[in-house]
CSV table of C-alpha atoms and ligand atoms in Angstrom, one decimal:
chain,number,residue,atom,x,y,z
A,1,MET,CA,70.5,115.8,3.2
A,2,ASN,CA,70.1,117.6,-0.1
A,3,ALA,CA,72.9,119.0,-2.2
A,4,ARG,CA,72.1,122.5,-1.0
A,5,GLU,CA,72.7,121.5,2.6
A,6,GLU,CA,76.0,119.8,1.8
A,7,THR,CA,77.6,122.9,0.2
A,8,PRO,CA,79.9,124.6,2.8
A,9,GLN,CA,79.1,128.2,3.5
A,10,VAL,CA,81.3,130.7,1.6
A,11,LYS,CA,82.3,133.6,3.9
A,12,GLN,CA,81.8,137.1,2.6
A,13,LYS,CA,85.2,138.5,1.5
A,14,THR,CA,86.4,141.9,2.6
A,15,VAL,CA,86.5,144.1,-0.5
A,16,ILE,CA,89.2,146.7,-0.6
A,17,ASP,CA,88.8,149.8,-2.7
A,18,PHE,CA,92.3,150.3,-4.1
A,19,ARG,CA,91.4,153.6,-5.7
A,20,LYS,CA,90.9,155.3,-2.4
A,21,PRO,CA,93.8,157.4,-0.9
A,22,PHE,CA,96.3,155.4,1.2
A,23,ASN,CA,95.0,156.8,4.5
A,24,ALA,CA,91.5,155.5,3.7
A,25,PRO,CA,90.5,153.4,6.7
A,26,GLN,CA,89.7,150.1,4.9
A,27,GLU,CA,92.8,150.1,2.8
A,28,GLN,CA,95.9,148.1,3.8
A,29,PRO,CA,99.1,150.1,3.0
A,30,TRP,CA,101.2,147.1,2.1
A,31,LEU,CA,99.0,146.4,-0.9
A,32,ALA,CA,99.6,148.2,-4.2
A,33,ARG,CA,97.1,150.8,-5.3
A,34,VAL,CA,95.7,150.3,-8.8
A,35,THR,CA,96.3,153.5,-10.8
A,36,ASP,CA,97.1,154.6,-14.3
A,37,ASN,CA,100.6,155.5,-13.2
A,38,PRO,CA,101.7,152.7,-10.9
A,39,ILE,CA,105.4,153.7,-10.9
A,40,THR,CA,104.6,156.9,-8.9
A,41,ASP,CA,101.2,156.0,-7.3
A,42,ALA,CA,101.2,152.3,-6.5
A,43,PHE,CA,103.0,152.8,-3.1
A,44,PRO,CA,103.9,155.8,-1.0
A,45,GLU,CA,107.6,156.7,-1.1
A,46,SER,CA,109.6,154.0,0.5
A,47,ILE,CA,111.5,154.8,3.7
A,48,ASP,CA,113.7,151.8,4.4
A,49,ILE,CA,117.1,150.9,2.9
A,50,HIS,CA,117.2,147.3,4.1
A,51,PRO,CA,114.6,144.8,5.1
A,52,GLY,CA,114.7,144.0,8.9
A,53,LEU,CA,116.7,141.1,10.1
A,54,ASP,CA,115.6,138.5,12.5
A,55,ALA,CA,117.6,139.4,15.6
A,56,SER,CA,117.2,140.2,19.3
A,57,PRO,CA,119.5,142.0,21.8
A,58,VAL,CA,121.6,140.1,24.3
A,59,LEU,CA,122.3,141.4,27.8
A,60,PRO,CA,126.0,142.2,28.4
A,61,THR,CA,126.1,139.7,31.3
A,62,GLU,CA,124.8,136.9,29.1
A,63,LEU,CA,127.2,137.6,26.3
A,64,PRO,CA,130.0,135.1,27.2
A,65,SER,CA,127.6,132.1,27.6
A,66,VAL,CA,125.6,133.0,24.4
A,67,LEU,CA,128.8,133.3,22.4
A,68,ASN,CA,130.1,130.1,23.8
A,69,ARG,CA,126.9,128.3,22.9
A,70,LEU,CA,126.8,129.8,19.4
A,71,THR,CA,130.4,129.1,18.5
A,72,GLU,CA,130.0,125.4,19.3
A,73,GLN,CA,127.1,125.0,16.8
A,74,PRO,CA,127.8,124.4,13.1
A,75,ARG,CA,126.0,126.7,10.8
A,76,LYS,CA,123.0,125.2,9.2
A,77,ARG,CA,122.3,127.3,6.1
A,78,ARG,CA,124.3,128.7,3.2
A,79,THR,CA,126.6,131.3,4.7
A,80,VAL,CA,127.9,134.8,3.9
A,81,ALA,CA,130.8,136.4,5.9
A,82,TYR,CA,130.6,140.2,6.0
A,83,ILE,CA,133.8,142.1,6.9
A,84,ASN,CA,133.5,145.8,7.6
A,85,VAL,CA,136.4,148.1,6.8
A,86,PRO,CA,135.5,151.3,8.5
A,87,TYR,CA,137.6,153.9,6.7
A,88,CYS,CA,136.8,156.5,4.0
A,89,GLU,CA,139.2,159.0,2.4
A,90,THR,CA,136.5,161.6,2.6
A,91,ARG,CA,132.9,161.7,3.6
A,92,CYS,CA,130.2,161.8,0.9
A,93,LEU,CA,127.5,164.2,1.9
A,94,TYR,CA,124.6,161.8,1.5
A,95,CYS,CA,126.1,158.8,3.3
A,96,LEU,CA,125.2,157.3,6.7
A,97,PHE,CA,127.7,154.5,6.4
A,98,TYR,CA,130.6,156.8,7.1
A,99,ILE,CA,132.5,155.8,10.2
A,100,LYS,CA,136.0,157.3,10.3
A,101,PRO,CA,138.5,159.0,8.0
A,102,TYR,CA,141.5,157.1,6.7
A,103,ARG,CA,144.7,158.8,7.8
A,104,THR,CA,147.9,156.6,8.0
A,105,LYS,CA,149.4,153.4,6.7
A,106,GLU,CA,149.9,152.4,10.3
A,107,GLU,CA,146.1,152.4,10.8
A,108,SER,CA,145.7,150.1,7.8
A,109,ALA,CA,148.3,147.7,9.1
A,110,ALA,CA,146.8,147.7,12.6
A,111,TYR,CA,143.3,147.1,11.2
A,112,ALA,CA,144.6,144.1,9.1
A,113,ASP,CA,146.5,142.6,12.1
A,114,THR,CA,143.4,142.8,14.3
A,115,LEU,CA,141.1,141.4,11.6
A,116,ILE,CA,143.4,138.4,11.0
A,117,LYS,CA,143.6,137.7,14.7
A,118,GLU,CA,139.8,137.7,14.9
A,119,MET,CA,139.6,135.2,12.1
A,120,GLN,CA,142.2,133.0,13.9
A,121,LEU,CA,140.2,133.2,17.2
A,122,TRP,CA,137.4,130.9,16.1
A,123,ALA,CA,139.2,129.0,13.4
A,124,ASP,CA,138.9,125.8,15.4
A,125,LYS,CA,135.2,126.3,16.4
A,126,PRO,CA,132.4,124.4,14.8
A,127,VAL,CA,130.6,127.7,13.9
A,128,GLN,CA,133.5,128.7,11.7
A,129,ASN,CA,135.1,125.5,10.4
A,130,LYS,CA,132.3,123.0,10.0
A,131,GLU,CA,130.3,124.1,7.0
A,132,PRO,CA,131.4,126.0,3.9
A,133,VAL,CA,131.1,129.7,3.4
A,134,HIS,CA,129.5,130.7,0.1
A,135,ALA,CA,130.1,134.4,-0.1
A,136,VAL,CA,132.5,136.8,1.6
A,137,TYR,CA,131.9,140.5,1.4
A,138,PHE,CA,134.3,143.3,2.3
A,139,GLY,CA,132.2,146.3,2.8
A,140,GLY,CA,132.4,149.6,4.7
A,141,GLY,CA,133.4,152.3,4.7
A,142,THR,CA,135.8,151.7,1.9
A,143,PRO,CA,137.8,148.5,1.8
A,144,THR,CA,139.9,150.0,-1.1
A,145,ALA,CA,141.2,152.5,1.4
A,146,LEU,CA,143.6,149.8,2.9
A,147,GLU,CA,147.1,149.7,1.7
A,148,ALA,CA,147.9,147.2,-1.1
A,149,SER,CA,150.0,144.9,1.2
A,150,ASP,CA,147.1,144.8,3.8
A,151,ILE,CA,144.5,144.1,1.1
A,152,ARG,CA,146.6,141.1,0.1
A,153,ARG,CA,147.0,139.9,3.7
A,154,VAL,CA,143.4,140.1,4.8
A,155,LEU,CA,142.3,138.3,1.6
A,156,GLU,CA,144.9,135.5,2.2
A,157,ALA,CA,143.6,135.2,5.8
A,158,VAL,CA,140.0,134.8,4.6
A,159,ARG,CA,141.1,131.9,2.4
A,160,LYS,CA,143.2,130.4,5.2
A,161,TYR,CA,140.8,130.7,8.1
A,162,LEU,CA,137.3,130.5,6.6
A,163,PRO,CA,136.2,127.2,5.0
A,164,LEU,CA,135.4,128.7,1.6
A,165,ALA,CA,133.2,126.7,-0.8
A,166,ASN,CA,135.0,126.1,-4.2
A,167,ASP,CA,132.6,128.5,-5.9
A,168,CYS,CA,132.7,131.1,-3.1
A,169,GLU,CA,132.1,134.7,-4.2
A,170,ILE,CA,134.6,137.1,-2.7
A,171,THR,CA,133.5,140.7,-3.1
A,172,TYR,CA,135.8,143.6,-2.5
A,173,GLU,CA,133.9,146.9,-2.3
A,174,GLY,CA,135.2,150.4,-2.5
A,175,ARG,CA,135.6,153.6,-4.5
A,176,LEU,CA,137.8,154.2,-7.6
A,177,SER,CA,139.5,157.3,-6.2
A,178,GLY,CA,142.8,156.0,-4.9
A,179,PHE,CA,142.3,152.5,-6.2
A,180,GLY,CA,145.6,152.2,-8.1
A,181,ASP,CA,147.0,149.2,-10.0
A,182,ASP,CA,148.9,148.1,-6.9
A,183,LYS,CA,145.7,147.7,-4.9
A,184,MET,CA,143.8,146.1,-7.8
A,185,GLU,CA,146.5,143.5,-8.3
A,186,ALA,CA,146.7,142.8,-4.5
A,187,ALA,CA,143.0,142.2,-4.4
A,188,ILE,CA,143.0,139.9,-7.4
A,189,GLU,CA,146.1,138.0,-6.3
A,190,GLY,CA,144.5,137.7,-2.8
A,191,GLY,CA,141.5,136.0,-4.4
A,192,ALA,CA,138.8,138.6,-4.9
A,193,ASN,CA,136.6,137.5,-7.7
A,194,ARG,CA,134.1,140.4,-7.6
A,195,PHE,CA,134.5,144.1,-7.2
A,196,SER,CA,131.6,146.4,-6.2
A,197,LEU,CA,132.4,150.0,-6.7
A,198,GLY,CA,130.5,153.1,-5.7
A,199,VAL,CA,130.4,155.2,-8.9
A,200,GLN,CA,127.0,156.8,-8.1
A,201,THR,CA,127.1,159.0,-11.2
A,202,PHE,CA,129.7,159.6,-13.9
A,203,ASP,CA,128.7,163.2,-14.2
A,204,THR,CA,131.7,165.2,-12.7
A,205,LYS,CA,129.6,168.2,-11.5
A,206,VAL,CA,126.9,166.1,-9.9
A,207,ARG,CA,129.3,163.7,-8.1
A,208,GLN,CA,131.7,166.4,-6.9
A,209,ALA,CA,128.8,168.4,-5.5
A,210,VAL,CA,128.1,165.6,-3.1
A,211,GLY,CA,131.7,165.0,-2.1
A,212,ARG,CA,132.9,162.4,-4.5
A,213,ARG,CA,136.4,163.0,-5.9
A,214,SER,CA,137.0,161.5,-9.3
A,215,SER,CA,136.0,163.0,-12.6
A,216,LYS,CA,134.1,161.1,-15.3
A,217,GLU,CA,137.3,160.5,-17.2
A,218,GLU,CA,139.2,159.2,-14.2
A,219,LEU,CA,136.3,156.8,-13.4
A,220,ILE,CA,136.2,155.4,-16.9
A,221,GLN,CA,140.0,155.0,-17.0
A,222,ARG,CA,140.0,153.1,-13.6
A,223,LEU,CA,137.1,150.9,-14.5
A,224,THR,CA,138.6,150.0,-17.9
A,225,ARG,CA,141.9,149.1,-16.2
A,226,LEU,CA,140.2,146.9,-13.6
A,227,MET,CA,138.2,145.1,-16.3
A,228,SER,CA,141.3,144.6,-18.4
A,229,TYR,CA,142.6,142.0,-15.8
A,230,ASN,CA,139.6,139.9,-16.8
A,231,GLN,CA,139.8,138.1,-13.4
A,232,ALA,CA,136.7,139.2,-11.5
A,233,ALA,CA,133.2,140.5,-12.0
A,234,VAL,CA,133.1,144.3,-12.0
A,235,VAL,CA,129.9,145.8,-10.6
A,236,ILE,CA,129.1,149.5,-10.0
A,237,ASP,CA,126.4,151.3,-8.0
A,238,LEU,CA,124.5,154.2,-9.6
A,239,ILE,CA,122.2,156.5,-7.7
A,240,TYR,CA,119.4,158.7,-9.1
A,241,GLY,CA,118.1,161.7,-7.1
A,242,PHE,CA,121.2,163.9,-6.6
A,243,PRO,CA,121.2,167.7,-6.7
A,244,TYR,CA,121.9,168.9,-10.3
A,245,GLN,CA,121.1,165.4,-11.7
A,246,THR,CA,118.8,165.5,-14.7
A,247,LEU,CA,117.3,162.9,-16.9
A,248,GLU,CA,120.0,163.6,-19.5
A,249,THR,CA,122.9,162.9,-17.0
A,250,TRP,CA,121.1,159.8,-15.8
A,251,LEU,CA,120.7,158.4,-19.3
A,252,GLU,CA,124.3,159.1,-19.9
A,253,ASP,CA,125.2,157.2,-16.7
A,254,LEU,CA,123.2,154.2,-18.0
A,255,GLN,CA,124.8,154.5,-21.5
A,256,ILE,CA,128.4,154.6,-20.1
A,257,SER,CA,127.7,151.6,-17.9
A,258,LYS,CA,126.5,149.6,-20.9
A,259,ASP,CA,129.3,150.9,-23.2
A,260,LEU,CA,132.0,149.9,-20.6
A,261,GLY,CA,130.8,146.3,-20.7
A,262,LEU,CA,130.5,146.0,-16.9
A,263,ASP,CA,129.3,142.8,-15.4
A,264,GLY,CA,126.7,144.3,-13.2
A,265,VAL,CA,125.0,147.6,-12.3
A,266,ASP,CA,122.9,148.5,-9.2
A,267,CYS,CA,120.5,151.5,-9.6
A,268,TYR,CA,119.5,152.9,-6.3
A,269,GLN,CA,117.2,155.8,-5.5
A,270,LEU,CA,118.9,158.5,-3.3
A,271,ARG,CA,117.4,158.9,0.2
A,272,VAL,CA,118.2,162.2,1.8
A,273,PHE,CA,118.4,161.2,5.5
A,274,GLU,CA,117.8,163.8,8.1
A,275,ARG,CA,121.1,163.0,9.8
A,276,SER,CA,123.1,163.4,6.6
A,277,PRO,CA,125.2,166.5,5.7
A,278,LEU,CA,123.3,166.6,2.4
A,279,HIS,CA,120.0,167.2,4.3
A,280,LYS,CA,121.6,170.3,5.9
A,281,TYR,CA,123.1,171.5,2.7
A,282,ILE,CA,119.8,171.5,1.0
A,283,ALA,CA,117.9,173.0,4.0
A,284,ASN,CA,120.5,175.8,4.1
A,285,GLY,CA,120.3,176.5,0.4
A,286,LYS,CA,123.9,175.4,-0.2
A,287,LEU,CA,122.7,172.8,-2.7
A,288,PRO,CA,119.4,172.5,-4.6
A,289,ALA,CA,117.1,169.6,-3.9
A,290,GLY,CA,117.4,166.8,-6.4
A,291,PRO,CA,114.8,165.6,-8.9
A,292,ASP,CA,111.3,165.2,-7.5
A,293,HIS,CA,109.4,161.9,-6.9
A,294,ALA,CA,107.9,161.8,-10.4
A,295,MET,CA,111.3,162.4,-12.0
A,296,ARG,CA,113.0,159.8,-9.8
A,297,ALA,CA,110.3,157.3,-10.9
A,298,ARG,CA,111.0,158.2,-14.5
A,299,MET,CA,114.7,157.6,-13.9
A,300,PHE,CA,114.1,154.2,-12.5
A,301,ARG,CA,111.8,153.3,-15.4
A,302,GLU,CA,114.5,154.4,-17.8
A,303,ALA,CA,116.9,152.1,-16.0
A,304,VAL,CA,114.5,149.2,-16.3
A,305,PHE,CA,113.9,149.8,-20.1
A,306,ASN,CA,117.5,150.5,-20.9
A,307,MET,CA,118.9,147.4,-19.3
A,308,ARG,CA,116.1,145.3,-20.8
A,309,GLU,CA,116.8,146.6,-24.2
A,310,ALA,CA,120.5,145.9,-23.8
A,311,GLY,CA,119.7,142.3,-22.9
A,312,TRP,CA,120.9,142.5,-19.3
A,313,ASN,CA,119.4,140.1,-16.8
A,314,ARG,CA,117.5,141.6,-13.9
A,315,LEU,CA,118.6,139.8,-10.7
A,316,SER,CA,116.6,141.9,-8.2
A,317,ILE,CA,114.5,145.0,-8.1
A,318,SER,CA,117.5,147.2,-8.6
A,319,HIS,CA,120.3,145.0,-9.8
A,320,TRP,CA,121.2,143.9,-13.4
A,321,ALA,CA,123.9,141.6,-14.7
A,322,SER,CA,125.2,141.7,-18.3
A,323,ASN,CA,126.5,138.1,-18.1
A,324,THR,CA,126.8,135.0,-15.9
A,325,ARG,CA,130.1,136.1,-14.3
A,326,GLU,CA,128.0,138.4,-12.0
A,327,ARG,CA,126.1,136.1,-9.6
A,328,ASN,CA,125.2,138.5,-6.8
A,329,PHE,CA,125.5,135.7,-4.3
A,330,TYR,CA,126.1,137.9,-1.3
A,331,ASN,CA,123.0,139.9,-1.7
A,332,TYR,CA,120.9,136.9,-2.7
A,333,LEU,CA,122.0,134.9,0.3
A,334,SER,CA,121.7,137.9,2.7
A,335,PHE,CA,118.3,139.0,1.5
A,336,PRO,CA,116.7,136.2,-0.4
A,337,GLU,CA,113.4,138.1,-0.5
A,338,ILE,CA,115.0,140.6,-2.9
A,339,GLY,CA,116.2,138.0,-5.4
B,401,SF4,S1,133.1,156.3,0.4
B,401,SF4,FE1,131.2,155.1,0.6
B,401,SF4,S2,131.0,154.7,2.8
B,401,SF4,FE2,132.5,156.3,2.6
B,401,SF4,S3,131.3,158.2,2.9
B,401,SF4,FE3,131.4,157.8,0.7
B,401,SF4,S4,129.5,156.6,0.2
B,401,SF4,FE4,129.9,156.5,2.4
């Protein structure tokens, strides 16, 4: 056998022309297109807010046996516990996470009682007590809607009934409207070591147009107060793409975030979902459409450059930390592919 015969045959590779439009037959849409302006052209506009989770439905008749089997098994991986608080003071026009309005103190107390009972229910089951929990996330809705005494009670119950790791991240999410000193102190005393707050934009006109309540000055005052306790990471969400939002207001949002000395910032692109009130407002001409795709891309690029220049550490596509107090455990453990 000569050398030529010994050489294995190399298969012809499929060559993809990345410069063709996305609907070109040979192109695969999950691959980036090579262009001079990748931030707007590399992919079509995204449509999902979360990656899919690995799950399958269970028939109602099978539920008791499936639950029984699962609760007897210790967890195998690092774990997050997510607790949903379904209330909001008011509905923001763009939001699909809205569930129900917050009305009375009795509602808050009843919710806290039920949640605590639920944590007690499996407290002696291997699925709950065998392995440590590494992150707890109170999301919603708006967990800050609960009364101060109930915030304290549910956090104490988390520490009592869940086997928290010593370095467990406990995030309390919410909005700054109505988040007074009493609630902040209850959350801190209860053990929250991270706050994730939906600011969206500091610009008063832009935020109030989409149903947010506080003014820029109120937000800055409340954030400054929360950080003055120096007990927990303070992280905010910013969103680009709102009606009336401009590059100038967005740059101001980034500047204020940096000036405040926050521990972390998320910068999300607004998605105007068809089922959202905002979609109807824009369709009916009650509000103008927000910045176009090219401008939103520019806004994202400004976020990347601004945070990099300020020396912030980029923890995921859309999340930055100014220091090591912000660890972003919950998101990292829930969606490791974004980290
Ligand atoms: S407060 Fe948060 S969850 Fe409630 S409607 Fe507004 S954005 Fe949605």
